[in-house]
């Protein structure tokens, strides 16, 4: 309450807390009176209290994200994808091209992913492109090429869902992990829908999203019943223009503390250049990430999308060896 708040104003705030079905705790100091509200804070509208006469400030002391909070599950949780654990001691590297192009390209990519020792594969059939004139992805045909290439190596597939209307198709094609892209992190209707299915979800961080907004986006999915959520840091937009995005390494320990869910990093969309990928990938694993989402193309020069940032099959192999050494140093494996 404000320093000179009257008893009548204090009583009025207390009455409003009680009217919402909560209890009050009034603490009287030498100068200030602090009124605590005890009970389900969702029943209180903070903005409503802020405008009551005599009120100085209203603070929420509990977190708005409940299910995804580490408070609800102090031990970290592991998300299983066809028996592969994400969030356990073993680090998972999900590799593959930015977009699905041809059957041959996907077959070669799957061979390279498996040869490097990665256990999951990525590839976009529906692409969120800045320009409407750029290649938009092969759509359903892309899902077909992807599945037929990945199945030969029993690699679970990770692919982006941009539109709720394609969710049934994703289920039909048995997509193993649904990726929600950075541009859709706050597409709340999409989040609610993927909250109703039992497929693991990779939730990428929005281009300018705060950690708190990102956690709340995950809470949307969790609130629908799907708790198989993996956070993916992919770089954020800042004043810097020397690279595509700034990889927020700080977000990794912060997120690991705030949520029990696994956290992975996409070094490809962060740096935007293939030569930066190993350095960023190494930093991510050293900082405690549970895995990576990396772009690799059998022939980067021919890639239809994000050619600059794709590793070659050999570069992916080399990276996996380096990451193995870092994983060992921090008591994990790859
Ligand atoms: C992607 O992973 O293919 C992609 C488009 O990434 P982002 O949503 O992070 O831009
Ligand atoms: Mn890409």
XYZ file of C-alpha atoms and ligand atoms in Angstrom:
345
model
C 0.000 0.000 0.000
C 1.087 3.623 -0.422
C 2.780 5.239 2.599
C -0.288 7.278 3.494
C -2.925 4.676 2.643
C -5.921 4.949 4.935
C -7.446 2.147 7.019
C -10.521 2.327 4.796
C -8.355 1.738 1.693
C -6.622 -1.209 3.385
C -10.004 -2.670 4.369
C -11.230 -2.255 0.818
C -8.290 -4.230 -0.609
C -8.818 -6.951 2.002
C -12.511 -7.126 1.106
C -11.623 -7.544 -2.583
C -9.208 -10.398 -1.782
C -11.894 -12.148 0.252
C -14.494 -11.572 -2.441
C -12.254 -13.505 -4.853
C -12.253 -16.428 -2.422
C -8.712 -15.933 -1.074
C -7.424 -15.092 2.395
C -5.410 -12.029 3.314
C -2.285 -11.610 5.402
C -1.760 -8.039 6.521
C 1.767 -7.142 7.550
C 2.205 -3.754 9.246
C 5.669 -2.183 9.235
C 6.714 1.163 10.676
C 5.922 2.927 7.408
C 4.244 0.515 5.055
C 1.431 -1.996 5.074
C 1.870 -5.038 2.852
C -1.159 -7.181 2.116
C -0.544 -10.765 1.013
C -3.221 -12.768 -0.807
C -3.206 -16.470 0.028
C -4.889 -18.995 -2.248
C -5.371 -19.522 -5.984
C -3.904 -16.385 -7.511
C -5.498 -17.203 -10.869
C -8.731 -15.964 -9.322
C -7.207 -12.502 -8.882
C -6.902 -9.922 -11.613
C -3.695 -8.011 -10.881
C -4.715 -5.051 -13.000
C -7.894 -4.717 -10.977
C -5.893 -4.364 -7.738
C -3.414 -1.943 -9.270
C -6.108 0.718 -9.695
C -7.617 0.438 -6.197
C -7.169 3.620 -4.107
C -4.131 3.510 -1.818
C -2.384 0.671 -3.690
C 1.300 1.307 -4.467
C 2.159 -1.838 -6.414
C 0.952 -5.370 -7.038
C 3.471 -8.205 -7.329
C 2.929 -11.806 -8.278
C 5.091 -14.025 -6.096
C 4.263 -17.369 -7.686
C 5.150 -18.352 -11.250
C 2.502 -18.303 -13.937
C 3.916 -21.397 -15.571
C 3.079 -24.370 -13.393
C 3.379 -27.632 -15.312
C 6.628 -26.769 -17.078
C 8.192 -25.271 -13.956
C 10.931 -27.220 -12.214
C 8.976 -26.635 -9.002
C 6.409 -29.171 -10.239
C 9.062 -31.783 -11.051
C 12.405 -31.089 -9.337
C 14.169 -33.919 -11.159
C 14.673 -33.253 -14.854
C 12.292 -35.038 -17.187
C 13.263 -37.127 -20.145
C 11.306 -37.035 -23.398
C 11.413 -40.360 -25.233
C 11.244 -40.531 -28.998
C 10.832 -44.140 -30.139
C 12.968 -45.241 -27.202
C 15.603 -42.505 -27.643
C 15.932 -40.390 -24.502
C 16.220 -36.610 -24.810
C 17.128 -34.979 -21.505
C 19.089 -37.896 -20.046
C 22.864 -38.258 -19.754
C 23.149 -39.016 -23.474
C 23.237 -35.981 -25.761
C 21.101 -36.232 -28.894
C 22.082 -34.561 -32.137
C 19.208 -34.173 -34.597
C 20.702 -33.547 -38.032
C 19.433 -33.165 -41.568
C 18.732 -30.644 -44.283
C 16.831 -27.406 -43.829
C 14.232 -28.609 -46.308
C 13.220 -31.795 -48.043
C 14.078 -31.437 -51.738
C 14.229 -34.759 -53.563
C 14.141 -38.450 -52.677
C 17.794 -38.785 -53.635
C 18.817 -35.799 -51.471
C 16.923 -37.254 -48.484
C 18.391 -40.734 -48.997
C 21.928 -39.321 -49.048
C 21.144 -37.106 -46.050
C 19.777 -40.045 -44.041
C 22.890 -42.085 -44.859
C 25.093 -39.204 -43.633
C 23.060 -38.647 -40.436
C 23.325 -42.332 -39.537
C 27.007 -42.538 -40.525
C 27.840 -39.617 -38.212
C 26.191 -41.458 -35.308
C 23.174 -39.162 -34.913
C 19.978 -40.904 -33.793
C 17.316 -38.522 -35.095
C 16.828 -36.676 -38.380
C 15.438 -33.258 -39.250
C 13.981 -31.904 -42.496
C 11.318 -29.349 -43.337
C 8.452 -30.172 -45.693
C 6.571 -26.979 -44.816
C 8.918 -23.993 -44.713
C 8.268 -20.606 -43.113
C 10.068 -18.341 -45.601
C 10.460 -14.585 -45.317
C 9.643 -14.163 -49.014
C 6.425 -15.594 -50.457
C 8.363 -16.147 -53.712
C 10.989 -18.384 -52.070
C 10.676 -22.197 -52.055
C 7.915 -23.013 -49.570
C 8.681 -26.713 -49.107
C 7.344 -29.799 -50.884
C 4.446 -30.238 -48.477
C 2.980 -33.742 -48.142
C 5.303 -35.116 -50.855
C 8.163 -33.956 -48.617
C 6.805 -35.997 -45.707
C 6.773 -39.058 -48.001
C 10.372 -38.593 -49.162
C 11.464 -37.914 -45.587
C 9.823 -40.991 -44.091
C 11.022 -43.346 -46.797
C 14.632 -42.093 -46.420
C 14.633 -42.091 -42.607
C 13.005 -45.510 -42.235
C 15.905 -47.253 -43.975
C 18.031 -46.259 -40.974
C 15.209 -46.388 -38.396
C 15.766 -42.674 -37.725
C 12.858 -40.890 -36.022
C 11.825 -37.788 -37.974
C 11.556 -34.200 -36.753
C 9.632 -31.777 -38.952
C 7.932 -28.414 -38.643
C 4.163 -27.958 -38.401
C 3.082 -24.485 -39.486
C -0.667 -24.911 -39.808
C -3.205 -26.638 -37.550
C -4.933 -27.983 -40.673
C -1.938 -30.243 -41.353
C -1.932 -31.872 -37.915
C -4.005 -34.895 -39.012
C -1.647 -35.395 -41.961
C 1.332 -35.292 -39.584
C -0.355 -37.988 -37.479
C -1.103 -40.084 -40.610
C 2.522 -39.862 -41.717
C 3.572 -40.739 -38.184
C 5.886 -37.774 -37.722
C 7.873 -38.604 -34.570
C 8.573 -35.090 -33.291
C 6.571 -32.005 -34.249
C 8.653 -28.841 -34.488
C 6.987 -25.514 -33.731
C 9.119 -22.885 -35.438
C 10.372 -19.603 -34.033
C 7.778 -17.661 -35.997
C 4.966 -19.691 -34.462
C 6.126 -19.725 -30.845
C 3.187 -17.562 -29.886
C 0.652 -18.995 -32.311
C -1.549 -19.923 -29.382
C -4.151 -21.857 -31.384
C -1.378 -24.024 -32.849
C 0.106 -24.543 -29.360
C -3.286 -25.603 -27.977
C -3.760 -28.147 -30.788
C -0.358 -29.789 -30.361
C -1.134 -29.884 -26.647
C -3.872 -32.381 -27.435
C -1.713 -34.955 -29.239
C 0.769 -37.304 -27.638
C 3.720 -36.575 -29.959
C 6.855 -34.912 -28.567
C 7.068 -31.225 -29.477
C 10.182 -29.141 -30.132
C 9.279 -25.565 -29.238
C 11.688 -23.090 -30.778
C 12.271 -19.737 -29.171
C 10.625 -16.798 -30.931
C 12.939 -14.325 -32.667
C 12.399 -11.728 -29.950
C 10.809 -13.814 -27.211
C 11.792 -13.460 -23.573
C 12.436 -16.598 -21.527
C 9.223 -15.966 -19.644
C 7.158 -15.724 -22.862
C 8.803 -18.926 -24.079
C 7.972 -20.761 -20.849
C 4.378 -19.549 -21.072
C 4.173 -20.787 -24.670
C 5.288 -24.226 -23.447
C 2.686 -24.024 -20.687
C 0.022 -23.662 -23.403
C 1.087 -27.033 -24.825
C 1.389 -28.643 -21.392
C -2.008 -27.333 -20.270
C -3.617 -29.379 -23.064
C -2.131 -32.569 -21.598
C 1.005 -32.990 -23.709
C 4.020 -32.717 -21.424
C 6.521 -34.041 -23.984
C 8.054 -30.674 -24.758
C 11.647 -29.876 -25.728
C 12.825 -26.260 -25.733
C 15.086 -25.209 -28.608
C 17.219 -22.060 -28.405
C 17.930 -20.906 -31.986
C 19.328 -17.429 -31.526
C 17.565 -14.160 -30.893
C 17.439 -10.851 -32.695
C 19.605 -8.064 -31.253
C 21.313 -4.903 -32.515
C 24.126 -7.041 -33.954
C 24.059 -7.591 -37.707
C 27.356 -9.453 -38.194
C 25.585 -12.812 -37.991
C 22.065 -14.129 -38.478
C 21.067 -14.218 -34.791
C 22.777 -14.132 -31.399
C 22.921 -17.569 -29.802
C 21.737 -16.975 -26.265
C 23.976 -19.412 -24.397
C 22.858 -17.795 -21.132
C 19.366 -19.122 -21.782
C 20.585 -22.717 -21.414
C 21.432 -22.723 -17.665
C 18.541 -20.360 -16.944
C 16.044 -22.620 -18.677
C 17.528 -25.758 -17.096
C 16.897 -24.109 -13.721
C 13.396 -22.854 -14.516
C 12.013 -25.951 -16.208
C 12.387 -29.700 -15.821
C 12.001 -30.177 -19.588
C 14.913 -30.867 -21.967
C 16.676 -27.968 -23.694
C 18.367 -28.267 -27.064
C 20.160 -25.722 -29.260
C 20.048 -24.975 -32.987
C 23.498 -23.520 -33.809
C 22.675 -23.367 -37.548
C 19.921 -20.738 -37.447
C 21.833 -18.848 -34.755
C 25.093 -18.234 -36.635
C 23.681 -18.599 -40.129
C 27.054 -19.747 -41.502
C 28.381 -23.304 -41.584
C 31.808 -22.239 -40.284
C 30.255 -20.925 -37.064
C 28.268 -24.076 -36.351
C 31.005 -26.150 -34.619
C 31.945 -23.319 -32.204
C 28.310 -22.653 -31.269
C 27.470 -26.345 -31.014
C 30.429 -26.927 -28.683
C 29.473 -23.952 -26.512
C 25.903 -25.250 -26.250
C 26.914 -28.709 -25.069
C 29.488 -27.287 -22.645
C 26.762 -25.018 -21.223
C 24.475 -27.964 -20.492
C 22.230 -28.374 -23.532
C 20.618 -31.804 -23.871
C 21.071 -31.903 -27.599
C 21.350 -30.057 -30.885
C 19.311 -29.462 -34.012
C 21.832 -29.092 -36.834
C 21.455 -28.467 -40.555
C 23.457 -30.800 -42.779
C 23.067 -31.256 -46.543
C 24.672 -33.948 -48.717
C 25.830 -31.132 -50.977
C 25.388 -27.702 -49.324
C 26.155 -25.784 -52.549
C 23.005 -27.245 -54.093
C 20.708 -26.696 -51.085
C 17.381 -25.057 -51.949
C 17.223 -23.324 -48.581
C 19.801 -22.112 -46.018
C 22.761 -23.316 -48.131
C 25.203 -21.053 -46.210
C 24.660 -22.721 -42.890
C 24.518 -26.397 -43.847
C 27.363 -28.662 -42.739
C 28.684 -31.265 -45.152
C 28.411 -34.945 -44.128
C 32.134 -34.914 -43.260
C 31.827 -31.770 -41.143
C 28.970 -33.377 -39.214
C 31.096 -36.469 -38.573
C 33.988 -34.348 -37.270
C 31.649 -32.293 -35.093
C 30.231 -35.444 -33.495
C 33.745 -36.530 -32.468
C 34.516 -33.144 -30.881
C 31.171 -33.102 -29.092
C 31.902 -36.562 -27.747
C 35.012 -35.216 -25.992
C 33.067 -32.299 -24.473
C 30.264 -34.619 -23.385
C 32.773 -36.889 -21.628
C 34.366 -33.933 -19.856
C 31.011 -33.005 -18.291
C 29.991 -36.541 -17.393
C 27.698 -37.136 -20.348
C 27.918 -39.133 -23.544
C 26.965 -38.735 -27.170
C 14.069 -24.613 -39.136
O 14.547 -25.216 -38.161
O 13.964 -25.121 -40.246
C 13.602 -23.218 -38.969
C 12.867 -22.617 -39.899
O 14.010 -22.645 -37.834
P 13.429 -21.371 -37.023
O 11.958 -21.606 -36.822
O 14.213 -21.418 -35.757
O 13.731 -20.164 -37.847
Mn 16.847 -23.648 -42.134
